[in-house]
Amino acid sequence: DARVTQTPRHKVTEMGQEVTMRCQPILGHNTVFWYRQTMMQGLELLAYFRNRAPLDDSGMPKDRFSAEMPDATLATLKIQPSEPRDSAVYFCASATTLVGRDNEQFFGPGTRLTVL
Amino acid sequence: GENVEQHPSTLSVQEGDSAVIKCTYSDSASNYFPWYKQELGKGPQLIIDIRSNVGEKKDQRIAVTLNKTAKHFSLHITETQPEDSAVYFCAASLSGAGSYQLTFGKGTKLSVIP
């Protein structure tokens, strides 16, 4: 059963601490997205990668957020230092670039982050 | 950039009735329109999508219609069941041009009353 996995599922931390969220895309998918979901803003695209290269990270606060893909099976989103306004659910999604399927994004279960 | 408006924000229907959710988009170049269902505590799940070369697509009790001239598309759920209760998101994208970004609507919380 191919699915996107994310760890941790829940994270509670104190302001100023570093937070790292991890995502394993579906095997064979070469495009990975990071989204943030809040009640006020809905689903916001933070960054996305294709073939491990960043294509767009304009939605991400550059001073504290960073996203990487160390290899094809792992994507990370790091916040340093974290702030209470970062509290949200962070989703990873993956997609293939096969013609006709290239926009179908498959979402993971999310990481619920609470920054106190 | 693309802007997607979604209405209504909440919708309550009696079990067995139909539900309709509507979205409008701003970029006439967009050609891919998916709908996602998000249950409590889970990630969004793709339930149906439509590409601009067709006007309607059905999958059992759900259907999506697209009017490219008016730049709006709709999700129709017939014979609603309690398990249809969830938040539904529409989205728009430009497919096949090396762009992979989806722009999402704000979501519609659908409640099906038994």
CSV table of C-alpha atoms in Angstrom, one decimal:
chain,number,residue,atom,x,y,z
A,1,ASP,CA,0.0,0.0,0.0
A,2,ALA,CA,2.0,3.0,-1.3
A,3,ARG,CA,1.6,6.1,0.9
A,4,VAL,CA,3.4,9.1,2.1
A,5,THR,CA,4.7,8.8,5.7
A,6,GLN,CA,5.6,11.7,8.0
A,7,THR,CA,7.3,11.8,11.4
A,8,PRO,CA,6.7,12.8,14.0
A,9,ARG,CA,2.9,12.9,14.0
A,10,HIS,CA,2.8,15.3,16.9
A,11,LYS,CA,5.4,17.7,18.3
A,12,VAL,CA,5.2,20.1,21.2
A,13,THR,CA,8.1,22.3,21.8
A,14,GLU,CA,9.1,25.6,23.4
A,15,MET,CA,9.7,28.8,21.6
A,16,GLY,CA,13.3,29.0,20.3
A,17,GLN,CA,13.8,25.3,19.9
A,18,GLU,CA,14.7,23.6,16.7
A,19,VAL,CA,12.1,21.4,15.0
A,20,THR,CA,12.7,18.9,12.3
A,21,MET,CA,9.9,17.2,10.4
A,22,ARG,CA,10.5,14.3,8.1
A,23,CYS,CA,8.7,12.9,5.1
A,24,GLN,CA,9.1,9.7,3.1
A,25,PRO,CA,7.5,10.2,-0.4
A,26,ILE,CA,5.8,7.3,-2.3
A,27,LEU,CA,8.5,5.2,-3.9
A,28,GLY,CA,9.1,6.4,-7.4
A,29,HIS,CA,7.6,9.8,-6.9
A,30,ASN,CA,10.1,12.5,-7.8
A,31,THR,CA,8.2,15.6,-6.7
A,32,VAL,CA,7.8,16.5,-3.0
A,33,PHE,CA,5.7,19.4,-1.6
A,34,TRP,CA,5.6,20.9,1.9
A,35,TYR,CA,2.4,22.6,3.0
A,36,ARG,CA,1.3,24.3,6.2
A,37,GLN,CA,-2.4,24.2,7.3
A,38,THR,CA,-4.0,26.7,9.7
A,39,MET,CA,-7.6,27.7,10.3
A,40,MET,CA,-6.9,31.2,9.2
A,41,GLN,CA,-4.8,30.6,6.1
A,42,GLY,CA,-5.9,27.2,5.0
A,43,LEU,CA,-3.4,25.2,3.0
A,44,GLU,CA,-0.3,27.1,2.1
A,45,LEU,CA,2.5,25.8,-0.1
A,46,LEU,CA,5.9,26.3,1.6
A,47,ALA,CA,8.3,24.7,-0.9
A,48,TYR,CA,8.6,21.9,-3.4
A,49,PHE,CA,11.3,19.8,-4.9
A,50,ARG,CA,11.7,17.9,-8.1
A,51,ASN,CA,14.3,15.2,-8.4
A,52,ARG,CA,15.6,16.5,-5.1
A,53,ALA,CA,16.3,20.0,-6.4
A,54,PRO,CA,14.3,22.9,-4.9
A,55,LEU,CA,12.0,24.4,-7.5
A,56,ASP,CA,10.2,27.0,-5.4
A,57,ASP,CA,10.5,27.9,-1.7
A,58,SER,CA,8.9,31.4,-2.0
A,59,GLY,CA,6.2,30.5,0.5
A,60,MET,CA,8.7,29.7,3.2
A,61,PRO,CA,10.0,32.3,5.7
A,62,LYS,CA,13.7,32.1,4.8
A,63,ASP,CA,15.1,33.3,8.0
A,64,ARG,CA,13.9,30.4,10.1
A,65,PHE,CA,12.7,27.7,7.7
A,66,SER,CA,14.7,25.4,5.6
A,67,ALA,CA,13.8,22.4,3.4
A,68,GLU,CA,16.1,19.7,2.0
A,69,MET,CA,16.0,16.3,0.3
A,70,PRO,CA,19.1,14.4,1.4
A,71,ASP,CA,18.0,11.5,-0.8
A,72,ALA,CA,15.1,10.4,-2.9
A,73,THR,CA,13.4,8.8,0.0
A,74,LEU,CA,13.7,11.5,2.6
A,75,ALA,CA,12.5,15.2,2.7
A,76,THR,CA,13.0,17.4,5.8
A,77,LEU,CA,11.6,20.6,6.9
A,78,LYS,CA,13.4,22.4,9.7
A,79,ILE,CA,12.4,25.4,11.8
A,80,GLN,CA,15.1,27.2,13.8
A,81,PRO,CA,14.2,29.0,16.0
A,82,SER,CA,10.6,28.0,16.3
A,83,GLU,CA,7.9,30.6,17.3
A,84,PRO,CA,4.4,30.2,18.6
A,85,ARG,CA,3.0,31.5,15.2
A,86,ASP,CA,4.6,28.4,13.6
A,87,SER,CA,2.0,26.2,15.3
A,88,ALA,CA,0.1,24.4,12.5
A,89,VAL,CA,-0.2,21.1,10.8
A,90,TYR,CA,2.5,20.5,8.3
A,91,PHE,CA,1.8,18.2,5.4
A,92,CYS,CA,4.1,16.6,2.9
A,93,ALA,CA,2.8,15.5,-0.5
A,94,SER,CA,4.4,13.6,-3.3
A,95,ALA,CA,3.7,13.3,-7.0
A,96,THR,CA,5.1,11.7,-10.2
A,97,THR,CA,5.9,13.5,-13.4
A,98,LEU,CA,4.3,10.9,-15.6
A,99,VAL,CA,2.3,12.7,-18.3
A,100,GLY,CA,-1.4,12.8,-17.4
A,101,ARG,CA,-0.6,12.1,-13.7
A,102,ASP,CA,1.8,14.9,-13.0
A,103,ASN,CA,-0.5,17.0,-10.9
A,104,GLU,CA,-1.9,14.3,-8.7
A,105,GLN,CA,-0.6,14.9,-5.3
A,106,PHE,CA,-0.7,12.4,-2.5
A,107,PHE,CA,-0.6,13.7,1.0
A,108,GLY,CA,0.9,12.3,4.2
A,109,PRO,CA,-0.9,12.3,7.5
A,110,GLY,CA,0.7,15.5,8.7
A,111,THR,CA,2.8,16.7,11.7
A,112,ARG,CA,0.8,18.7,14.2
A,113,LEU,CA,3.3,21.2,15.6
A,114,THR,CA,2.6,23.2,18.8
A,115,VAL,CA,5.1,25.9,19.8
A,116,LEU,CA,4.6,27.1,23.4
B,1,GLY,CA,-0.7,34.2,-9.6
B,2,GLU,CA,-3.7,31.9,-9.4
B,3,ASN,CA,-6.5,32.6,-6.9
B,4,VAL,CA,-9.2,30.1,-6.0
B,5,GLU,CA,-12.5,31.0,-4.2
B,6,GLN,CA,-14.6,28.3,-2.7
B,7,HIS,CA,-18.2,28.5,-1.5
B,8,PRO,CA,-19.9,27.8,0.8
B,9,SER,CA,-17.5,27.5,3.8
B,10,THR,CA,-20.0,25.3,5.6
B,11,LEU,CA,-22.7,23.1,4.3
B,12,SER,CA,-25.2,20.9,6.2
B,13,VAL,CA,-27.4,18.4,4.4
B,14,GLN,CA,-29.8,15.6,5.4
B,15,GLU,CA,-28.6,12.1,4.6
B,16,GLY,CA,-29.7,11.1,1.2
B,17,ASP,CA,-29.8,14.7,-0.2
B,18,SER,CA,-27.3,16.1,-2.6
B,19,ALA,CA,-24.5,18.5,-1.8
B,20,VAL,CA,-22.9,21.0,-4.2
B,21,ILE,CA,-19.7,22.9,-3.6
B,22,LYS,CA,-18.5,25.6,-6.0
B,23,CYS,CA,-15.2,27.1,-6.9
B,24,THR,CA,-14.0,29.9,-9.1
B,25,TYR,CA,-10.4,30.5,-10.3
B,26,SER,CA,-8.7,33.5,-11.8
B,27,ASP,CA,-6.0,32.2,-14.2
B,28,SER,CA,-7.5,31.2,-17.5
B,29,ALA,CA,-4.4,29.1,-18.2
B,30,SER,CA,-5.2,26.6,-15.4
B,31,ASN,CA,-6.2,23.3,-16.8
B,32,TYR,CA,-6.2,20.8,-13.9
B,33,PHE,CA,-8.9,20.9,-11.2
B,34,PRO,CA,-8.7,18.3,-8.4
B,35,TRP,CA,-11.0,17.9,-5.3
B,36,TYR,CA,-9.6,16.7,-2.0
B,37,LYS,CA,-11.5,15.3,1.0
B,38,GLN,CA,-9.9,15.8,4.4
B,39,GLU,CA,-11.2,13.8,7.4
B,40,LEU,CA,-10.5,14.9,10.9
B,41,GLY,CA,-6.8,14.2,11.8
B,42,LYS,CA,-5.9,13.1,8.4
B,43,GLY,CA,-4.2,14.5,5.3
B,44,PRO,CA,-6.2,15.6,2.2
B,45,GLN,CA,-7.1,12.7,-0.1
B,46,LEU,CA,-7.7,13.1,-3.8
B,47,ILE,CA,-11.3,12.1,-4.6
B,48,ILE,CA,-11.8,13.2,-8.2
B,49,ASP,CA,-10.2,15.5,-10.7
B,50,ILE,CA,-11.0,17.0,-14.1
B,51,ARG,CA,-8.8,18.4,-16.8
B,52,SER,CA,-9.9,21.2,-19.1
B,53,ASN,CA,-10.5,19.0,-22.1
B,54,VAL,CA,-13.7,17.6,-20.5
B,55,GLY,CA,-16.7,19.4,-19.1
B,56,GLU,CA,-17.9,16.7,-16.6
B,57,LYS,CA,-16.6,13.6,-14.9
B,58,LYS,CA,-18.4,11.1,-12.7
B,59,ASP,CA,-17.3,8.5,-10.2
B,60,GLN,CA,-20.2,6.7,-8.5
B,61,ARG,CA,-21.9,9.3,-6.3
B,62,ILE,CA,-19.5,12.2,-7.0
B,63,ALA,CA,-19.2,14.3,-10.1
B,64,VAL,CA,-17.3,17.4,-11.1
B,65,THR,CA,-18.3,19.9,-13.7
B,66,LEU,CA,-16.1,22.5,-15.3
B,67,ASN,CA,-17.0,25.7,-17.1
B,68,LYS,CA,-13.8,27.1,-18.6
B,69,THR,CA,-15.5,30.2,-20.1
B,70,ALA,CA,-16.9,31.3,-16.7
B,71,LYS,CA,-13.8,29.9,-14.9
B,72,HIS,CA,-15.7,27.9,-12.3
B,73,PHE,CA,-16.0,24.3,-11.4
B,74,SER,CA,-18.2,22.4,-9.0
B,75,LEU,CA,-18.3,19.2,-6.9
B,76,HIS,CA,-21.6,17.3,-6.7
B,77,ILE,CA,-22.2,14.6,-4.2
B,78,THR,CA,-25.5,12.7,-4.6
B,79,GLU,CA,-27.2,10.4,-2.0
B,80,THR,CA,-25.0,11.8,0.8
B,81,GLN,CA,-24.0,9.5,3.6
B,82,PRO,CA,-22.7,10.3,7.1
B,83,GLU,CA,-19.2,9.2,6.0
B,84,ASP,CA,-19.2,12.0,3.5
B,85,SER,CA,-18.9,14.4,6.4
B,86,ALA,CA,-15.5,16.1,6.0
B,87,VAL,CA,-13.8,19.2,4.7
B,88,TYR,CA,-13.6,19.4,1.0
B,89,PHE,CA,-11.0,21.4,-0.9
B,90,CYS,CA,-10.9,22.4,-4.5
B,91,ALA,CA,-7.7,23.4,-6.3
B,92,ALA,CA,-6.4,24.6,-9.6
B,93,SER,CA,-3.2,24.1,-11.5
B,94,LEU,CA,-1.4,24.4,-14.8
B,95,SER,CA,-0.6,20.9,-15.9
B,96,GLY,CA,2.1,19.8,-18.3
B,97,ALA,CA,4.1,22.9,-18.4
B,98,GLY,CA,6.7,21.9,-15.8
B,99,SER,CA,4.6,23.6,-13.1
B,100,TYR,CA,3.4,21.5,-10.2
B,101,GLN,CA,1.8,24.0,-7.9
B,102,LEU,CA,-1.8,23.5,-6.8
B,103,THR,CA,-3.6,26.6,-5.5
B,104,PHE,CA,-6.3,25.5,-3.0
B,105,GLY,CA,-9.6,27.0,-2.0
B,106,LYS,CA,-10.2,27.7,1.7
B,107,GLY,CA,-12.3,24.5,2.1
B,108,THR,CA,-16.0,23.6,2.7
B,109,LYS,CA,-17.0,21.7,5.9
B,110,LEU,CA,-19.7,19.3,4.9
B,111,SER,CA,-21.9,17.8,7.6
B,112,VAL,CA,-24.3,15.1,6.7
B,113,ILE,CA,-27.1,14.8,9.2
B,114,PRO,CA,-28.4,11.2,9.7
